[in-house]
Amino acid sequence: MKEQKTIPVVEECEPTCFGTEAQLDQTKMSLMDKPTSVQMADWFKAFSDPTRLRIIDALLQRELCVHDLTVLLEMGQSAISHQLRSLRNMRIVKRRKEGKTVYYSLDDGHIEQIFIQTLQHIKHE
């Protein structure tokens, strides 16, 4: 049987599309700049790893040390520390030292809001 080729459909405006230039200028002024878009993309990359998401989920419950996270997630200390370093560099988690123990928590309420809203979106039918 011969394979059919599909021709991609390219959507274009009508040549008589008028009246949008002022709106486009206004929209362009409102767009984020390129450095911000790069930073935001990097931030979303931090959320693209299942282990980091599980760490964030655990830290939503309460502040935890690396040892507690290794027990909860059943992973090695090196792997957890590596992920925490990435999350800390992105200002998603912060740390607090008490004696020799370092405790981790979410950096601020925005992280919790983003995480919970994303989870709600996934579970929404």
Coordinates of C-alpha atoms in Angstrom, one line a residue:
M1 CA 0.0 0.0 0.0
K2 CA 1.4 3.4 -1.0
E3 CA 2.0 5.9 1.9
Q4 CA 0.1 9.1 1.6
K5 CA 2.0 12.3 2.1
T6 CA 0.3 15.0 4.1
I7 CA 0.9 18.7 3.3
P8 CA 1.2 20.8 6.4
V9 CA -1.4 23.6 6.6
V10 CA 0.1 27.0 7.2
E11 CA -2.2 29.5 8.8
E12 CA -1.9 33.0 7.6
C13 CA -3.8 36.2 8.0
E14 CA -5.8 37.6 5.2
P15 CA -3.9 40.2 3.2
T16 CA -6.6 42.7 4.2
C17 CA -6.0 42.2 8.0
F18 CA -6.1 45.8 9.3
G19 CA -6.4 47.5 12.7
T20 CA -4.2 45.2 14.7
E21 CA -0.9 47.1 14.5
A22 CA -1.7 49.3 17.5
Q23 CA -2.7 46.2 19.5
L24 CA 0.5 44.4 18.4
D25 CA 2.6 47.3 19.6
Q26 CA 0.8 47.3 22.9
T27 CA 1.2 43.5 23.2
K28 CA 4.9 43.7 22.3
M29 CA 5.5 46.3 25.0
S30 CA 3.9 43.9 27.5
L31 CA 6.0 40.8 26.5
M32 CA 8.7 39.7 28.9
D33 CA 12.3 40.4 27.7
K34 CA 14.6 37.7 26.5
P35 CA 16.7 37.4 29.6
T36 CA 13.6 36.9 31.7
S37 CA 12.3 34.2 29.3
V38 CA 15.6 32.4 29.6
Q39 CA 15.5 32.6 33.4
M40 CA 11.9 31.4 33.4
A41 CA 12.7 28.5 31.1
D42 CA 15.5 27.4 33.4
W43 CA 13.2 27.7 36.4
F44 CA 10.7 25.4 34.7
K45 CA 13.5 22.9 33.9
A46 CA 14.0 22.6 37.6
F47 CA 10.4 21.4 37.8
S48 CA 11.0 18.9 35.0
D49 CA 12.7 16.3 37.2
P50 CA 10.6 13.8 39.1
T51 CA 13.0 13.6 42.0
R52 CA 13.0 17.4 42.5
L53 CA 9.2 17.3 42.4
R54 CA 9.2 14.7 45.1
I55 CA 11.6 16.7 47.2
I56 CA 9.4 19.8 46.8
D57 CA 6.3 17.7 47.7
A58 CA 8.1 16.5 50.9
L59 CA 9.1 20.0 51.8
L60 CA 5.5 21.2 51.4
Q61 CA 4.8 19.0 54.4
R62 CA 7.6 20.4 56.6
E63 CA 11.2 21.4 56.9
L64 CA 13.5 18.4 56.5
C65 CA 17.2 17.6 56.6
V66 CA 19.0 15.6 53.9
H67 CA 18.9 12.4 56.0
D68 CA 15.1 12.7 56.3
L69 CA 14.7 13.2 52.6
T70 CA 16.9 10.1 51.8
V71 CA 14.6 8.0 54.1
L72 CA 11.4 9.5 52.7
L73 CA 12.4 9.2 49.0
E74 CA 14.5 6.0 49.4
M75 CA 17.5 7.5 47.7
G76 CA 21.2 8.0 48.4
Q77 CA 22.4 11.1 50.2
S78 CA 24.6 12.1 47.2
A79 CA 21.6 12.1 44.8
I80 CA 19.4 14.1 47.2
S81 CA 22.2 16.6 47.9
H82 CA 22.7 17.1 44.2
Q83 CA 19.1 17.8 43.6
L84 CA 18.9 20.1 46.6
R85 CA 21.8 22.1 45.2
S86 CA 20.0 22.6 41.9
L87 CA 16.8 23.6 43.7
R88 CA 18.8 26.0 45.9
N89 CA 20.5 27.6 43.0
M90 CA 17.1 28.3 41.4
R91 CA 15.9 29.8 44.7
I92 CA 13.2 27.1 45.0
V93 CA 14.4 25.8 48.4
K94 CA 16.4 27.5 51.1
R95 CA 18.5 26.0 53.9
R96 CA 18.9 26.7 57.6
K97 CA 21.8 25.4 59.6
E98 CA 21.3 24.2 63.2
G99 CA 24.6 22.9 64.6
K100 CA 25.9 20.4 62.1
T101 CA 22.5 19.7 60.6
V102 CA 21.2 21.6 57.6
Y103 CA 17.4 21.8 57.2
Y104 CA 15.7 22.6 53.9
S105 CA 12.4 24.3 53.3
L106 CA 10.6 25.9 50.3
D107 CA 12.0 29.4 49.6
D108 CA 8.7 31.1 49.7
G109 CA 4.9 30.7 49.3
H110 CA 5.0 31.2 45.5
I111 CA 6.7 27.8 45.2
E112 CA 3.9 26.1 47.2
Q113 CA 1.2 27.9 45.1
I114 CA 2.8 26.9 41.8
F115 CA 3.2 23.3 42.9
I116 CA -0.3 23.0 44.2
Q117 CA -2.0 24.7 41.3
T118 CA 0.0 22.5 38.8
L119 CA -1.1 19.4 40.8
Q120 CA -4.7 20.5 40.8
H121 CA -4.5 21.1 37.1
I122 CA -3.2 17.6 36.5
K123 CA -5.9 16.0 38.6
H124 CA -8.6 18.2 37.0
E125 CA -10.8 16.3 34.5

